[in-house]
PDB file of C-alpha atoms in Angstrom:
ATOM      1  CA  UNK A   1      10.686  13.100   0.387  1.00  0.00           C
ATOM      2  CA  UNK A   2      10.161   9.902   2.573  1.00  0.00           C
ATOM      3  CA  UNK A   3      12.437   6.883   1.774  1.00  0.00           C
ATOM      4  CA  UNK A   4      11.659   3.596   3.257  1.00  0.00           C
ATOM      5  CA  UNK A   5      13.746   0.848   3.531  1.00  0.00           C
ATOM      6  CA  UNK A   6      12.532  -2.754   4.469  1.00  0.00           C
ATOM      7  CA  UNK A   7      14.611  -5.935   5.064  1.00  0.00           C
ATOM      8  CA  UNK A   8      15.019  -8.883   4.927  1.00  0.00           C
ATOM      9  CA  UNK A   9      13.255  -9.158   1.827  1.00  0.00           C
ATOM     10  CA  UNK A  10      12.535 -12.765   2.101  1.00  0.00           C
ATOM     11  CA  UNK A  11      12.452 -14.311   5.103  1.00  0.00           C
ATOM     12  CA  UNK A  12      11.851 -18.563   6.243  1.00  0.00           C
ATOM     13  CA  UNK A  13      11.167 -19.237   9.592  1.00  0.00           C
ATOM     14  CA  UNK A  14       9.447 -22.805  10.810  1.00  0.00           C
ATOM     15  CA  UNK A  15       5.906 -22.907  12.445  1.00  0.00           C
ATOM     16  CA  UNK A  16       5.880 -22.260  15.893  1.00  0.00           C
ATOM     17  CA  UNK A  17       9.336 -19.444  15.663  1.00  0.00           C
ATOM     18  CA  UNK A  18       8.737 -15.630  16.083  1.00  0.00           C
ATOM     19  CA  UNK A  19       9.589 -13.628  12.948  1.00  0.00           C
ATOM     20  CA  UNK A  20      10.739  -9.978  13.068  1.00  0.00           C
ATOM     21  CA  UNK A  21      10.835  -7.788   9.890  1.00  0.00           C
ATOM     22  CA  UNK A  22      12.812  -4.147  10.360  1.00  0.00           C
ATOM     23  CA  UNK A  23      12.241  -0.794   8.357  1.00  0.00           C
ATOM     24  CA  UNK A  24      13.702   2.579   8.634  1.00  0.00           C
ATOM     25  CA  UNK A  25      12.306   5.692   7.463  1.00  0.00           C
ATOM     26  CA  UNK A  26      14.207   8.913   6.518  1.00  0.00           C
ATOM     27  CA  UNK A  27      12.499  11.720   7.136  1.00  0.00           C
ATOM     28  CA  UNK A  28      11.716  12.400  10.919  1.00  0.00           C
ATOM     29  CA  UNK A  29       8.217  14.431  10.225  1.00  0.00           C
ATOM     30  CA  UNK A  30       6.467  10.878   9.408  1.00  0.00           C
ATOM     31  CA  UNK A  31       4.047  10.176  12.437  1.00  0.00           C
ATOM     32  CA  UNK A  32       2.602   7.595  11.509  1.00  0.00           C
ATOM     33  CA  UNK A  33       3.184   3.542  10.871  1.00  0.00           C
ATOM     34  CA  UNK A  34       0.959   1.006   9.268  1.00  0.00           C
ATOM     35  CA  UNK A  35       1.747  -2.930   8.381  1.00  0.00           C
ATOM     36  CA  UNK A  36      -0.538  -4.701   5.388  1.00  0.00           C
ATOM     37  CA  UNK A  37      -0.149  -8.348   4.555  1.00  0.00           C
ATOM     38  CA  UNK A  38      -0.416  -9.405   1.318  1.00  0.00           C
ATOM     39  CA  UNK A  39      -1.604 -12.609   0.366  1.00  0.00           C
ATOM     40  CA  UNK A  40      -0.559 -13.854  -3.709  1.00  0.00           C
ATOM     41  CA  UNK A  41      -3.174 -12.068  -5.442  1.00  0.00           C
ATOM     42  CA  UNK A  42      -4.902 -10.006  -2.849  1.00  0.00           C
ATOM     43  CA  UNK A  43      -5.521  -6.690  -1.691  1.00  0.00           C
ATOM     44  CA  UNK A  44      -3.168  -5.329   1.074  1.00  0.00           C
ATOM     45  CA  UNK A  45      -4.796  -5.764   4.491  1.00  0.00           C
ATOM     46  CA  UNK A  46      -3.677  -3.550   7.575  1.00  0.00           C
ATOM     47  CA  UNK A  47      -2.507  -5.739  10.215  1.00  0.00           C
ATOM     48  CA  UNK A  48      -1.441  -3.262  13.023  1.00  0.00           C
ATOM     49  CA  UNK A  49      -0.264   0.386  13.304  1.00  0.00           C
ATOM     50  CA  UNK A  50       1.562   2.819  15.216  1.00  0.00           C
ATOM     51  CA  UNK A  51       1.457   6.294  15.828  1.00  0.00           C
ATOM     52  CA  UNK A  52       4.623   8.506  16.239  1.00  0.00           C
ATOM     53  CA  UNK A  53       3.317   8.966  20.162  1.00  0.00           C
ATOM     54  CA  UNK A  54       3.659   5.128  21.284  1.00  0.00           C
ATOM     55  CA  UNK A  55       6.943   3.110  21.499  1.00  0.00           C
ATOM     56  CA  UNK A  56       5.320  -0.165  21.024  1.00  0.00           C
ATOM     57  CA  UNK A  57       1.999  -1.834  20.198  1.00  0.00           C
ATOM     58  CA  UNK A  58       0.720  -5.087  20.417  1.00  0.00           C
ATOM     59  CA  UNK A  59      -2.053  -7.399  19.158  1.00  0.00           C
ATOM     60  CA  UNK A  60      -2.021 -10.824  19.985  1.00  0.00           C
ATOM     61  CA  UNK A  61       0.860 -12.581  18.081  1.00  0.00           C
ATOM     62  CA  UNK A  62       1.641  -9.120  16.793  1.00  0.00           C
ATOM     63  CA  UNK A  63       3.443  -6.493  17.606  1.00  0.00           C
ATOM     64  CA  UNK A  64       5.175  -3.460  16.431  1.00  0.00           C
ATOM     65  CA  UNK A  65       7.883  -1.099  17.918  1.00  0.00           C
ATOM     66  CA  UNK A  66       9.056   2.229  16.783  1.00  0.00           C
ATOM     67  CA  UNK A  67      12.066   4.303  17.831  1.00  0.00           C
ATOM     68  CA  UNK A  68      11.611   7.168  16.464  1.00  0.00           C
ATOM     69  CA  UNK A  69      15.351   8.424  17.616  1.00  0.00           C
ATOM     70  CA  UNK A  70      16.871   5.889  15.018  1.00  0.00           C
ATOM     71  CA  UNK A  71      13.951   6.170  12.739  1.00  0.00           C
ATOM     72  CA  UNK A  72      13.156   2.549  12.832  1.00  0.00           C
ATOM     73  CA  UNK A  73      10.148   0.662  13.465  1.00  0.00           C
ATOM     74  CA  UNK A  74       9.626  -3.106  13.598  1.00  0.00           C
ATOM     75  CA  UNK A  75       7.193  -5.822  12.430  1.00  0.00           C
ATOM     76  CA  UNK A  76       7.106  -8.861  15.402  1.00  0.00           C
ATOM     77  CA  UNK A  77       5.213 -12.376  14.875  1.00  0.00           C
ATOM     78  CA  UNK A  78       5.218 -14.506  17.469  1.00  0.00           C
ATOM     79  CA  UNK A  79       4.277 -18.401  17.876  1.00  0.00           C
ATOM     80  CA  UNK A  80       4.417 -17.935  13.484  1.00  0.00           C
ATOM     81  CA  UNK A  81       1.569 -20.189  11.652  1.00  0.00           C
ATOM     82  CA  UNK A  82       1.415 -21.267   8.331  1.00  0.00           C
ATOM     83  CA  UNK A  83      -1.258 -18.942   7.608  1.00  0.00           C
ATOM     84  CA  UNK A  84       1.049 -16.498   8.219  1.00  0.00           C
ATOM     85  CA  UNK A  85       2.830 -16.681   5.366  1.00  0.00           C
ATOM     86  CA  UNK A  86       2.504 -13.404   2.979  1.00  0.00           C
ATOM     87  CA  UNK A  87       3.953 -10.658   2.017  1.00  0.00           C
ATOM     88  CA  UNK A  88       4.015  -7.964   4.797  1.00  0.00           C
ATOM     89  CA  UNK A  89       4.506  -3.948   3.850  1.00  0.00           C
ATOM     90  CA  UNK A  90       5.622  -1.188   6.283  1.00  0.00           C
ATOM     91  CA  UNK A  91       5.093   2.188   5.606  1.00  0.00           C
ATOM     92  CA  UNK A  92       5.526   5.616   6.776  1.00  0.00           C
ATOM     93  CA  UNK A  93       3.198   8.432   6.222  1.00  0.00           C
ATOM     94  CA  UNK A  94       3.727  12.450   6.445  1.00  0.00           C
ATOM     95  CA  UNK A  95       1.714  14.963   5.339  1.00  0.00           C
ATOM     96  CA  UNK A  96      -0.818  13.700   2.928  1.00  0.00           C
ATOM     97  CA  UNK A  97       2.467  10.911   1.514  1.00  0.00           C
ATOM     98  CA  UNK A  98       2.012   7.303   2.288  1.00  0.00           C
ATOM     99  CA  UNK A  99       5.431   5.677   1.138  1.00  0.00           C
ATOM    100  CA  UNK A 100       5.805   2.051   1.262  1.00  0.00           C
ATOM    101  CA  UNK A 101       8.700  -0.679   2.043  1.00  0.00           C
ATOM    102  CA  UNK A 102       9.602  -2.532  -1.051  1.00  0.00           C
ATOM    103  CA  UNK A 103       8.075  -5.833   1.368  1.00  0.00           C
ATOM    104  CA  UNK A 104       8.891  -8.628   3.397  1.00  0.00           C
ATOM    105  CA  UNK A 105       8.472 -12.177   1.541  1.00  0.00           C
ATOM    106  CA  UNK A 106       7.467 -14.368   4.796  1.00  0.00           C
ATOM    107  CA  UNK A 107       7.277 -18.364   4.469  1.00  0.00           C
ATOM    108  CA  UNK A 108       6.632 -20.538   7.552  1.00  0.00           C
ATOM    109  CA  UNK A 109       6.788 -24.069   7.435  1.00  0.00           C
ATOM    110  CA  UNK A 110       4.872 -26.382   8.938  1.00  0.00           C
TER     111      UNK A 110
ATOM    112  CA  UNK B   1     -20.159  -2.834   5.221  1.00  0.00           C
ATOM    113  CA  UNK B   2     -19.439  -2.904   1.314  1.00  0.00           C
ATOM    114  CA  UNK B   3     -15.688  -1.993   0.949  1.00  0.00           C
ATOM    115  CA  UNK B   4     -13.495  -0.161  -1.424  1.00  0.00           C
ATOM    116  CA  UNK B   5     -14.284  -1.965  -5.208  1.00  0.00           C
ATOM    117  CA  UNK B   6     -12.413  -1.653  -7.958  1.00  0.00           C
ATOM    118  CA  UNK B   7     -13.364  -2.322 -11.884  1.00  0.00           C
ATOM    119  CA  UNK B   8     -12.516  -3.510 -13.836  1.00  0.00           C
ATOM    120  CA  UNK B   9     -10.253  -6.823 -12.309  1.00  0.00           C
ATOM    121  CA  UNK B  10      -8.204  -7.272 -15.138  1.00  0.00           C
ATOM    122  CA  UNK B  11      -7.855  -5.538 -18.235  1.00  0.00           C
ATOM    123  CA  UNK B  12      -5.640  -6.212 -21.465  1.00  0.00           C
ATOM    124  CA  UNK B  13      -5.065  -3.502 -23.542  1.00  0.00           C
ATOM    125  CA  UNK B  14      -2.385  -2.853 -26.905  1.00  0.00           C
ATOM    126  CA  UNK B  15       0.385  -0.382 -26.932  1.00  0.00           C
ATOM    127  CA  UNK B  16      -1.037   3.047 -27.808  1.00  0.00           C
ATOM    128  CA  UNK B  17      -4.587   2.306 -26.770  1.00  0.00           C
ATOM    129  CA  UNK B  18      -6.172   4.617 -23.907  1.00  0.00           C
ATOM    130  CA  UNK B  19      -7.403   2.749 -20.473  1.00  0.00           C
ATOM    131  CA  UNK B  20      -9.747   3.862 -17.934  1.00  0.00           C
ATOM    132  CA  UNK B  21      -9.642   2.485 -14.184  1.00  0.00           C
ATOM    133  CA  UNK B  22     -12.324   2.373 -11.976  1.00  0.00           C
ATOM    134  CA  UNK B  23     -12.237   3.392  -7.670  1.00  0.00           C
ATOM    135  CA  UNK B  24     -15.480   2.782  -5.827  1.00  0.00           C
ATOM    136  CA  UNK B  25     -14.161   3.984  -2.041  1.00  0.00           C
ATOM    137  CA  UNK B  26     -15.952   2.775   1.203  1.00  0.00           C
ATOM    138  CA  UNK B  27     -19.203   5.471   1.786  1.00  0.00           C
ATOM    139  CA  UNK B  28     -18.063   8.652   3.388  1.00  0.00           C
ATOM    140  CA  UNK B  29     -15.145   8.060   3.071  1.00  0.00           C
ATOM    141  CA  UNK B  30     -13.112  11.913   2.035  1.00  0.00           C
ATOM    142  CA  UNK B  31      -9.566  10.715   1.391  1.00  0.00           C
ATOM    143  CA  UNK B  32      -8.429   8.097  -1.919  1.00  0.00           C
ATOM    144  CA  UNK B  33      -5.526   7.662  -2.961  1.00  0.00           C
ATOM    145  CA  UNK B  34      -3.967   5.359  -6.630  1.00  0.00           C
ATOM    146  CA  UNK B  35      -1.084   2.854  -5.800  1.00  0.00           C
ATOM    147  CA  UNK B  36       0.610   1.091  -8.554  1.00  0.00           C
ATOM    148  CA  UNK B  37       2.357  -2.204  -7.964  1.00  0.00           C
ATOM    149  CA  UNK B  38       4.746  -3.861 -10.125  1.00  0.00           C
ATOM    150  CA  UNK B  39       5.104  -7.545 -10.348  1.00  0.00           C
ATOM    151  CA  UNK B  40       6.696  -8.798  -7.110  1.00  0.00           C
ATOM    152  CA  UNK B  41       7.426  -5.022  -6.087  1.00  0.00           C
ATOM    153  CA  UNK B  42       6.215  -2.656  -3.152  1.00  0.00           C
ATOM    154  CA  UNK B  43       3.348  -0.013  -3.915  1.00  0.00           C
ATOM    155  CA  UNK B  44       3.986   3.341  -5.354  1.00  0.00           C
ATOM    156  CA  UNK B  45       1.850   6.117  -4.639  1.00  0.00           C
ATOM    157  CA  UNK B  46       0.509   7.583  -7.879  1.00  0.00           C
ATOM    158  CA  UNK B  47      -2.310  10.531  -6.506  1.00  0.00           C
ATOM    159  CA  UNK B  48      -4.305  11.420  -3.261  1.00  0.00           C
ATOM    160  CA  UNK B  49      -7.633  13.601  -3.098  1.00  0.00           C
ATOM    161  CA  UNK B  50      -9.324  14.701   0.268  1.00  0.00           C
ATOM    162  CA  UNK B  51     -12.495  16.147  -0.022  1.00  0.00           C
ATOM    163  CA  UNK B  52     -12.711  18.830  -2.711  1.00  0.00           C
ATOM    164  CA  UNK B  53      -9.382  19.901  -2.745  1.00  0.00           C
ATOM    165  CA  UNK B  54      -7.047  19.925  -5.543  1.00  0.00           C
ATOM    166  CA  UNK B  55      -5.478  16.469  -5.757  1.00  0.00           C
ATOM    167  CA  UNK B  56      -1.518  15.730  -4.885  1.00  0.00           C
ATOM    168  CA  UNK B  57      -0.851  14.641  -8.614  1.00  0.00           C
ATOM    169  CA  UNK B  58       2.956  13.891  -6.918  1.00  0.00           C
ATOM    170  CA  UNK B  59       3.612  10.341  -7.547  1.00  0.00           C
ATOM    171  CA  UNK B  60       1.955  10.163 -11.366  1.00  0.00           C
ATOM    172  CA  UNK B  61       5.036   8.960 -13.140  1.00  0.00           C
ATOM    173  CA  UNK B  62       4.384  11.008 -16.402  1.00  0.00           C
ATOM    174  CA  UNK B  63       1.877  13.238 -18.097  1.00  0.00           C
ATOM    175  CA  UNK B  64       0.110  10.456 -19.740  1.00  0.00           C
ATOM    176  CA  UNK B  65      -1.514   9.139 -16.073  1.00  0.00           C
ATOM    177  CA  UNK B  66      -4.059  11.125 -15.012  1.00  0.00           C
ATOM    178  CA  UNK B  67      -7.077  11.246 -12.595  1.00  0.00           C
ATOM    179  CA  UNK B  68     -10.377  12.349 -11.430  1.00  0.00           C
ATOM    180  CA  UNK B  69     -12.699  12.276  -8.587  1.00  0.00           C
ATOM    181  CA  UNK B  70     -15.901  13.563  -9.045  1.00  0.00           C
ATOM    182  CA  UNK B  71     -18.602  14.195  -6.560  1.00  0.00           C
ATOM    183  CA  UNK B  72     -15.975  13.565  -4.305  1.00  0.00           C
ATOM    184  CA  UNK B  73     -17.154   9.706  -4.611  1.00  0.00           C
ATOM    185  CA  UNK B  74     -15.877   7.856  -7.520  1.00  0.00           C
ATOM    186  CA  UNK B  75     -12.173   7.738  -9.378  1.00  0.00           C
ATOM    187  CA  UNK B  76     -11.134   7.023 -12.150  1.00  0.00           C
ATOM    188  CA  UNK B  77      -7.555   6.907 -13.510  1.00  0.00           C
ATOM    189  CA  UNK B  78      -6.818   7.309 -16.898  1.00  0.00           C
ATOM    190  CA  UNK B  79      -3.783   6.093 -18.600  1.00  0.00           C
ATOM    191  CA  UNK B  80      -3.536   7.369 -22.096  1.00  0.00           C
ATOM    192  CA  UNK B  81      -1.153   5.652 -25.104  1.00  0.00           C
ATOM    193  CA  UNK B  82      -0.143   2.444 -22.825  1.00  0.00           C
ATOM    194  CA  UNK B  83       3.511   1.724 -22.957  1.00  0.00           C
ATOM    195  CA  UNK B  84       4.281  -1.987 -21.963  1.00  0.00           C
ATOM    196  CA  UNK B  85       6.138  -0.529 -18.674  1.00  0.00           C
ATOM    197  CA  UNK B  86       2.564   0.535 -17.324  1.00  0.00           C
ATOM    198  CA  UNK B  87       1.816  -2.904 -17.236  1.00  0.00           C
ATOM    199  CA  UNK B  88       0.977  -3.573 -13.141  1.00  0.00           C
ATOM    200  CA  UNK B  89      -1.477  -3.893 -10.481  1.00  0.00           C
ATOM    201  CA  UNK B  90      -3.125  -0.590 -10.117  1.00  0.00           C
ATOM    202  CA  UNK B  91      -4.702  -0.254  -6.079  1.00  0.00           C
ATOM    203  CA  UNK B  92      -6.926   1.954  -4.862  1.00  0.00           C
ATOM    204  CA  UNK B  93      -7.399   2.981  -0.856  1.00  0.00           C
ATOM    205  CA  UNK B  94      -9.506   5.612   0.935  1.00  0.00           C
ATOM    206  CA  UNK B  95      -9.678   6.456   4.305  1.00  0.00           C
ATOM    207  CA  UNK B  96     -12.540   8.166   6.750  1.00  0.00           C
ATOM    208  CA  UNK B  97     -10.132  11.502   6.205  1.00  0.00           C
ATOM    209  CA  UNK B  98      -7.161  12.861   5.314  1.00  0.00           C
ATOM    210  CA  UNK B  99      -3.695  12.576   7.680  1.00  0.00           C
ATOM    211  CA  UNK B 100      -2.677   9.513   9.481  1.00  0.00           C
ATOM    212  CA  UNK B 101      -5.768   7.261   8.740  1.00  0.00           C
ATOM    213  CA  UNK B 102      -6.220   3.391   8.255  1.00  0.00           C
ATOM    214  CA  UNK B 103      -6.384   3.136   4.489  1.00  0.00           C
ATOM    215  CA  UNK B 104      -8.633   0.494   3.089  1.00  0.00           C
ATOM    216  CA  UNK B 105      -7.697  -1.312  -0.022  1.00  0.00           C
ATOM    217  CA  UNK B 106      -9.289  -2.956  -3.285  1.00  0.00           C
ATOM    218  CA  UNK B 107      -9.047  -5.629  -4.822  1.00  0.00           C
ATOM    219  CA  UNK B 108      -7.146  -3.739  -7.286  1.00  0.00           C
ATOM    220  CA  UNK B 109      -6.931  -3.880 -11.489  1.00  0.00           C
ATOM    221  CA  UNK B 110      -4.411  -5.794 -12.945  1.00  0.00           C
ATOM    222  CA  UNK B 111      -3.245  -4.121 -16.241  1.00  0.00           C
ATOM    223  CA  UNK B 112      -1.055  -5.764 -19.060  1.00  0.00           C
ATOM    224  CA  UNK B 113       0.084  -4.065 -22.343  1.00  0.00           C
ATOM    225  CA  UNK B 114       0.526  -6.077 -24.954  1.00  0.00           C
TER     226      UNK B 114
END
């Protein structure tokens, strides 16, 4: 099955830096790429995605780039807030299997 | 609109007893799916139904988790003689179908075993 692997696993950065958070997938079939933040004691919320058909993807601050060669995909914050700071979740989904990076502990200080 | 609710938010149960967890998805939406999450851990998929089909029981961890959707509207999983382990945030998601769809979250059910 899929195996997921996310790092760093904590990361600091101070307000106003970009932050970049890396995962890479095993299993080439996956064709599709979602990121959730998770604020302490919240649900997950989707912050962007990426299909298997697109390189790279961006929403305002955010941005995400897959190569799907290397099996790797990557989480980009730009111009990082302290709002910002969460836990953030890749994940790669094939056929019907959603599996999840073990997450991304983000803190930005002001 | 209302999104996907969960009940109930917490529960605390003994060792032994039998627990029932409740998935409300967003309306029309066909595909749910049961996450677990451990304290401080990622999310690991437990079960996924689309539609009427028979359910991808893959991820349940043992034969004491099970789940049901009926009317292909409301969950519920069941997690019979609680072991201390199974204490964790239990998440539920759906999504307008099956495949490579946004899933939606709850606000999940956090479960400790005493």
């Amino acid at each position: 099955g899929e195996n997921v692997e996310q790092h760093p696993s904590t990361l600091s950065v101070q307000e106003g830096d970009s932050a970049v958070i890396k995962c890479t997938y095993s299993d080439s079939a996956s064709n599709y790429f979602p990121w959730y933040k998770q604020e302490l004691g919240k649900r997950p919320q989707l912050i962007i995605d990426i299909r298997s058909n697109v390189g790279e993807k961006k929403d305002q601050r955010i941005a995400v780039t897959l190569n799907k060669t290397a099996k790797h995909f990557s989480l980009h914050i730009t111009e990082t807030q302290p709002e910002d700071s969460a836990v953030y979740f890749c994940a790669a989904y094939n056929n019907n299997d959603m599996r999840f990076g073990a997450g991304t502990r983000l803190t930005v200080k002001p | 609109g209302a999104g996907v609710s969960q009940s109930p938010s917490n529960k605390v149960t003994e060792k032994g007893k039998d627990v029932e967890l409740r998935c409300d998805p967003i309306s029309g939406h066909t595909a749910l799916y049961w996450y677990r999450q451990s304290l401080g851990q990622g999310l690991e998929f437990l079960i996924y139904f689309q539609g009427n089909s028979a359910p991808d029981k893959s991820g349940l961890p043992s034969d004491r988790f099970s789940a049901e959707r009926t009317g292909g509207s409301v969950s519920t999983l069941t997690i019979q003689r609680t072991q201390q382990e199974d204490s964790a945030v239990y998440l539920c998601a759906s999504s307008r179908a099956g495949g490579a769809e946004t899933q939606y979250f709850g606000p999940g059910t956090r479960l400790l075993v005493l």
